[in-house]
PDB file of C-alpha atoms in Angstrom:
ATOM      1  CA  MET A   1     -49.062 -22.794 -31.388  1.00  0.00           C
ATOM      2  CA  ARG A   2     -50.952 -24.660 -28.593  1.00  0.00           C
ATOM      3  CA  LYS A   3     -47.353 -24.785 -27.221  1.00  0.00           C
ATOM      4  CA  LEU A   4     -46.197 -21.671 -28.024  1.00  0.00           C
ATOM      5  CA  VAL A   5     -49.031 -20.540 -26.201  1.00  0.00           C
ATOM      6  CA  LEU A   6     -48.269 -23.147 -23.020  1.00  0.00           C
ATOM      7  CA  LEU A   7     -44.704 -22.161 -22.721  1.00  0.00           C
ATOM      8  CA  ALA A   8     -45.452 -17.968 -22.794  1.00  0.00           C
ATOM      9  CA  LEU A   9     -47.807 -18.953 -19.681  1.00  0.00           C
ATOM     10  CA  MET A  10     -45.346 -21.344 -17.977  1.00  0.00           C
ATOM     11  CA  ALA A  11     -42.618 -18.350 -18.583  1.00  0.00           C
ATOM     12  CA  LEU A  12     -45.385 -15.717 -17.229  1.00  0.00           C
ATOM     13  CA  SER A  13     -45.807 -18.028 -14.319  1.00  0.00           C
ATOM     14  CA  VAL A  14     -42.229 -18.877 -13.213  1.00  0.00           C
ATOM     15  CA  LEU A  15     -41.075 -14.919 -13.941  1.00  0.00           C
ATOM     16  CA  GLY A  16     -44.136 -13.445 -13.091  1.00  0.00           C
ATOM     17  CA  PRO A  17     -43.446 -13.136  -9.201  1.00  0.00           C
ATOM     18  CA  LEU A  18     -39.820 -12.755 -10.016  1.00  0.00           C
ATOM     19  CA  VAL A  19     -41.013  -9.468 -10.817  1.00  0.00           C
ATOM     20  CA  ALA A  20     -43.675  -8.601  -9.032  1.00  0.00           C
ATOM     21  CA  VAL A  21     -41.354  -8.793  -5.612  1.00  0.00           C
ATOM     22  CA  ARG A  22     -38.063  -7.032  -7.009  1.00  0.00           C
ATOM     23  CA  ALA A  23     -40.943  -4.421  -7.954  1.00  0.00           C
ATOM     24  CA  HIS A  24     -41.405  -4.068  -3.874  1.00  0.00           C
ATOM     25  CA  ALA A  25     -38.300  -4.219  -2.691  1.00  0.00           C
ATOM     26  CA  GLU A  26     -37.211  -1.153  -0.868  1.00  0.00           C
ATOM     27  CA  PRO A  27     -33.453  -0.374  -2.615  1.00  0.00           C
ATOM     28  CA  LEU A  28     -31.059   0.572   0.320  1.00  0.00           C
ATOM     29  CA  ALA A  29     -29.605   2.622  -1.528  1.00  0.00           C
ATOM     30  CA  THR A  30     -28.939   3.715  -5.961  1.00  0.00           C
ATOM     31  CA  GLU A  31     -25.800   1.473  -7.124  1.00  0.00           C
ATOM     32  CA  SER A  32     -23.885   4.821  -7.157  1.00  0.00           C
ATOM     33  CA  GLU A  33     -24.050   5.749  -3.339  1.00  0.00           C
ATOM     34  CA  LEU A  34     -23.460   2.509  -2.346  1.00  0.00           C
ATOM     35  CA  GLU A  35     -20.598   1.909  -5.061  1.00  0.00           C
ATOM     36  CA  LYS A  36     -19.164   5.521  -2.866  1.00  0.00           C
ATOM     37  CA  HIS A  37     -20.220   3.959   0.134  1.00  0.00           C
ATOM     38  CA  VAL A  38     -18.215   0.850  -1.144  1.00  0.00           C
ATOM     39  CA  THR A  39     -15.163   3.221  -1.388  1.00  0.00           C
ATOM     40  CA  ALA A  40     -15.051   5.361   1.232  1.00  0.00           C
ATOM     41  CA  ILE A  41     -14.818   2.219   3.560  1.00  0.00           C
ATOM     42  CA  ALA A  42     -12.453   0.802   0.881  1.00  0.00           C
ATOM     43  CA  GLN A  43      -9.901   3.872   0.962  1.00  0.00           C
ATOM     44  CA  ASN A  44      -9.030   3.074   5.136  1.00  0.00           C
ATOM     45  CA  LEU A  45      -8.327  -0.846   4.346  1.00  0.00           C
ATOM     46  CA  ARG A  46      -5.209  -1.739   3.448  1.00  0.00           C
ATOM     47  CA  CYS A  47      -4.786  -4.203   0.057  1.00  0.00           C
ATOM     48  CA  LEU A  48      -2.889  -7.431   1.549  1.00  0.00           C
ATOM     49  CA  VAL A  49      -1.874  -8.296  -1.399  1.00  0.00           C
ATOM     50  CA  CYS A  50      -0.754  -5.233  -2.956  1.00  0.00           C
ATOM     51  CA  GLN A  51       0.234  -3.629   0.460  1.00  0.00           C
ATOM     52  CA  ASN A  52       0.816  -0.402  -0.202  1.00  0.00           C
ATOM     53  CA  GLN A  53      -2.858   0.471  -1.916  1.00  0.00           C
ATOM     54  CA  THR A  54      -5.918   0.577  -0.430  1.00  0.00           C
ATOM     55  CA  ILE A  55      -8.297  -2.062  -1.451  1.00  0.00           C
ATOM     56  CA  ALA A  56     -10.242   0.318  -3.401  1.00  0.00           C
ATOM     57  CA  ASP A  57      -7.150   1.040  -5.722  1.00  0.00           C
ATOM     58  CA  SER A  58      -6.113  -1.900  -6.206  1.00  0.00           C
ATOM     59  CA  ASN A  59      -7.318  -4.602  -9.210  1.00  0.00           C
ATOM     60  CA  ALA A  60      -6.219  -7.510  -6.838  1.00  0.00           C
ATOM     61  CA  ALA A  61      -8.787 -10.642  -6.574  1.00  0.00           C
ATOM     62  CA  LEU A  62      -8.901 -10.564  -2.629  1.00  0.00           C
ATOM     63  CA  ALA A  63      -9.267  -6.601  -3.102  1.00  0.00           C
ATOM     64  CA  ILE A  64     -11.981  -7.099  -5.411  1.00  0.00           C
ATOM     65  CA  ASP A  65     -13.248  -9.945  -2.996  1.00  0.00           C
ATOM     66  CA  LEU A  66     -13.649  -7.710   0.317  1.00  0.00           C
ATOM     67  CA  LYS A  67     -15.284  -5.069  -1.966  1.00  0.00           C
ATOM     68  CA  ASN A  68     -17.811  -7.334  -2.348  1.00  0.00           C
ATOM     69  CA  GLN A  69     -18.047  -8.447   1.009  1.00  0.00           C
ATOM     70  CA  ILE A  70     -17.995  -4.915   1.888  1.00  0.00           C
ATOM     71  CA  ARG A  71     -21.370  -4.443  -0.129  1.00  0.00           C
ATOM     72  CA  GLU A  72     -22.496  -7.645   1.183  1.00  0.00           C
ATOM     73  CA  LYS A  73     -22.492  -5.838   4.956  1.00  0.00           C
ATOM     74  CA  LEU A  74     -24.222  -2.633   4.222  1.00  0.00           C
ATOM     75  CA  GLY A  75     -26.349  -4.700   2.069  1.00  0.00           C
ATOM     76  CA  GLN A  76     -26.960  -7.026   5.776  1.00  0.00           C
ATOM     77  CA  GLY A  77     -26.970  -3.810   7.540  1.00  0.00           C
ATOM     78  CA  MET A  78     -24.288  -3.032   8.900  1.00  0.00           C
ATOM     79  CA  SER A  79     -22.403   0.211  10.292  1.00  0.00           C
ATOM     80  CA  ASP A  80     -19.055   1.026   8.605  1.00  0.00           C
ATOM     81  CA  ASP A  81     -17.382   0.481  12.304  1.00  0.00           C
ATOM     82  CA  GLN A  82     -19.042  -3.282  12.055  1.00  0.00           C
ATOM     83  CA  ILE A  83     -17.328  -3.445   8.833  1.00  0.00           C
ATOM     84  CA  VAL A  84     -14.211  -2.258   9.832  1.00  0.00           C
ATOM     85  CA  ASP A  85     -14.008  -3.889  12.824  1.00  0.00           C
ATOM     86  CA  TYR A  86     -14.741  -6.687  11.073  1.00  0.00           C
ATOM     87  CA  MET A  87     -11.993  -7.171   8.695  1.00  0.00           C
ATOM     88  CA  VAL A  88      -9.749  -6.001  11.590  1.00  0.00           C
ATOM     89  CA  GLU A  89     -10.989  -9.355  13.328  1.00  0.00           C
ATOM     90  CA  ARG A  90     -10.747 -11.467  10.138  1.00  0.00           C
ATOM     91  CA  TYR A  91      -6.911 -10.037   9.282  1.00  0.00           C
ATOM     92  CA  GLY A  92      -5.478  -7.903  11.943  1.00  0.00           C
ATOM     93  CA  ASP A  93      -4.800  -4.218  12.391  1.00  0.00           C
ATOM     94  CA  PHE A  94      -2.732  -4.503   9.288  1.00  0.00           C
ATOM     95  CA  VAL A  95      -5.775  -4.237   7.012  1.00  0.00           C
ATOM     96  CA  LEU A  96      -6.383  -1.040   8.463  1.00  0.00           C
ATOM     97  CA  TYR A  97      -4.968   1.404   6.395  1.00  0.00           C
ATOM     98  CA  ARG A  98      -3.378   4.327   8.841  1.00  0.00           C
ATOM     99  CA  PRO A  99      -2.772   1.293  11.628  1.00  0.00           C
ATOM    100  CA  PRO A 100      -3.991   3.071  15.494  1.00  0.00           C
ATOM    101  CA  VAL A 101      -0.935   2.821  17.580  1.00  0.00           C
ATOM    102  CA  LYS A 102      -0.354  -0.193  19.738  1.00  0.00           C
ATOM    103  CA  ALA A 103       1.693  -2.230  20.889  1.00  0.00           C
ATOM    104  CA  THR A 104       0.789  -4.794  17.776  1.00  0.00           C
ATOM    105  CA  THR A 105       1.163  -1.781  15.774  1.00  0.00           C
ATOM    106  CA  LEU A 106       5.169  -0.609  16.748  1.00  0.00           C
ATOM    107  CA  ALA A 107       6.396  -1.668  14.464  1.00  0.00           C
ATOM    108  CA  LEU A 108       4.295  -1.001  11.728  1.00  0.00           C
ATOM    109  CA  TRP A 109       4.485   2.645  13.041  1.00  0.00           C
ATOM    110  CA  PHE A 110       8.223   3.113  14.373  1.00  0.00           C
ATOM    111  CA  GLY A 111       9.956   0.056  12.033  1.00  0.00           C
ATOM    112  CA  PRO A 112      10.835   2.345   9.205  1.00  0.00           C
ATOM    113  CA  ALA A 113      12.529   4.795  11.168  1.00  0.00           C
ATOM    114  CA  ALA A 114      14.396   2.444  13.243  1.00  0.00           C
ATOM    115  CA  ILE A 115      15.999   0.942  10.275  1.00  0.00           C
ATOM    116  CA  LEU A 116      16.800   4.140   8.979  1.00  0.00           C
ATOM    117  CA  LEU A 117      18.678   5.694  12.030  1.00  0.00           C
ATOM    118  CA  LEU A 118      20.464   2.194  12.287  1.00  0.00           C
ATOM    119  CA  GLY A 119      21.523   2.695   8.548  1.00  0.00           C
ATOM    120  CA  LEU A 120      22.997   6.137   9.726  1.00  0.00           C
ATOM    121  CA  PHE A 121      24.503   4.082  12.416  1.00  0.00           C
ATOM    122  CA  MET A 122      26.449   1.965  10.651  1.00  0.00           C
ATOM    123  CA  LEU A 123      27.079   4.436   7.727  1.00  0.00           C
ATOM    124  CA  PHE A 124      28.880   6.604  10.595  1.00  0.00           C
ATOM    125  CA  ARG A 125      30.845   3.595  12.153  1.00  0.00           C
ATOM    126  CA  TYR A 126      32.080   2.641   8.369  1.00  0.00           C
ATOM    127  CA  LEU A 127      32.945   6.556   7.398  1.00  0.00           C
ATOM    128  CA  ALA A 128      35.097   6.919  11.273  1.00  0.00           C
ATOM    129  CA  ARG A 129      36.688   3.588  10.741  1.00  0.00           C
ATOM    130  CA  ARG A 130      37.940   4.417   7.510  1.00  0.00           C
ATOM    131  CA  ARG A 131      39.271   7.665   8.344  1.00  0.00           C
ATOM    132  CA  GLN A 132      41.206   6.102  11.108  1.00  0.00           C
ATOM    133  CA  GLU A 133      42.854   3.803   8.730  1.00  0.00           C
ATOM    134  CA  GLN A 134      43.984   6.383   6.387  1.00  0.00           C
ATOM    135  CA  PRO A 135      47.813   6.788   6.543  1.00  0.00           C
ATOM    136  CA  ALA A 136      48.986  10.127   8.765  1.00  0.00           C
ATOM    137  CA  ASP A 137      49.763  12.827   6.343  1.00  0.00           C
ATOM    138  CA  VAL A 138      53.958  12.492   6.216  1.00  0.00           C
ATOM    139  CA  PRO A 139      56.197  14.917   5.180  1.00  0.00           C
ATOM    140  CA  LEU A 140      57.472  14.323   2.228  1.00  0.00           C
ATOM    141  CA  SER A 141      61.766  14.044   1.530  1.00  0.00           C
ATOM    142  CA  GLU A 142      64.129  16.768   0.362  1.00  0.00           C
ATOM    143  CA  ALA A 143      64.237  14.407  -2.781  1.00  0.00           C
ATOM    144  CA  GLU A 144      60.392  14.112  -3.663  1.00  0.00           C
ATOM    145  CA  ARG A 145      60.041  17.434  -2.995  1.00  0.00           C
ATOM    146  CA  GLU A 146      63.017  18.268  -5.273  1.00  0.00           C
ATOM    147  CA  ARG A 147      60.723  16.454  -7.473  1.00  0.00           C
ATOM    148  CA  ALA A 148      57.117  17.866  -7.268  1.00  0.00           C
ATOM    149  CA  LYS A 149      59.108  21.158  -7.861  1.00  0.00           C
ATOM    150  CA  ALA A 150      61.086  19.566 -10.831  1.00  0.00           C
ATOM    151  CA  LEU A 151      57.078  18.291 -12.530  1.00  0.00           C
ATOM    152  CA  LEU A 152      55.542  21.350 -11.397  1.00  0.00           C
ATOM    153  CA  GLY A 153      57.728  23.612 -13.191  1.00  0.00           C
ATOM    154  CA  MET A 154      57.643  21.320 -16.306  1.00  0.00           C
ATOM    155  CA  ALA A 155      53.737  21.650 -15.733  1.00  0.00           C
ATOM    156  CA  ASP A 156      53.919  25.552 -16.007  1.00  0.00           C
ATOM    157  CA  GLU A 157      56.323  26.023 -18.935  1.00  0.00           C
ATOM    158  CA  GLU A 158      54.049  24.025 -21.243  1.00  0.00           C
ATOM    159  CA  SER A 159      50.689  25.647 -19.875  1.00  0.00           C
ATOM    160  CA  ARG A 160      52.084  28.568 -21.467  1.00  0.00           C
TER     161      ARG A 160
END
C-alpha cells in the first residue's frame, strides 16, 4: 500500500505541472479554426509530388509534411503571406498553384499554348504535304469509261 501511495505521489509530481501549464496556456485557435486556416493556405500551394493537386487535396507524404509546416508556422505567429513567401523561397514559384506571370514562370503560363500551336502547325503542314503528294485527277480512257458504265449498269440491274 505504501508503494502505491509513493507511486501516485511521484506521478502527480511529474504530471501536475504539465496539467497546470496546459490549463493556463491560451490556445491560438480552436482545432477546427486552425484546420480551416491551414486548408485555406494549402489551397493555394501545389503538391510537388502530384503536381495537379493542391497540398490541401493531396495525400502524398510531402503534402502532409507541408501542411504540418503550415500549422507550425501559424503556431509561430507567421501571417499567410509570410508562410507562402517561405514556401516560395524554399520550393520556388512552382509551389504556387497560381504562379505569378514573370520571366521565370513564362513556360508555366504559355508553354501549353505554345505546344498546342506547334502541334496544329505540324498537323497543317502534314495535311498540306499529303495533299500535294496525291496524284492529280487523271481522266479515264475510253476503255475504262466503257468498263465503268458496264459495271454501273450491272449494279443498277441487280438493285431492281
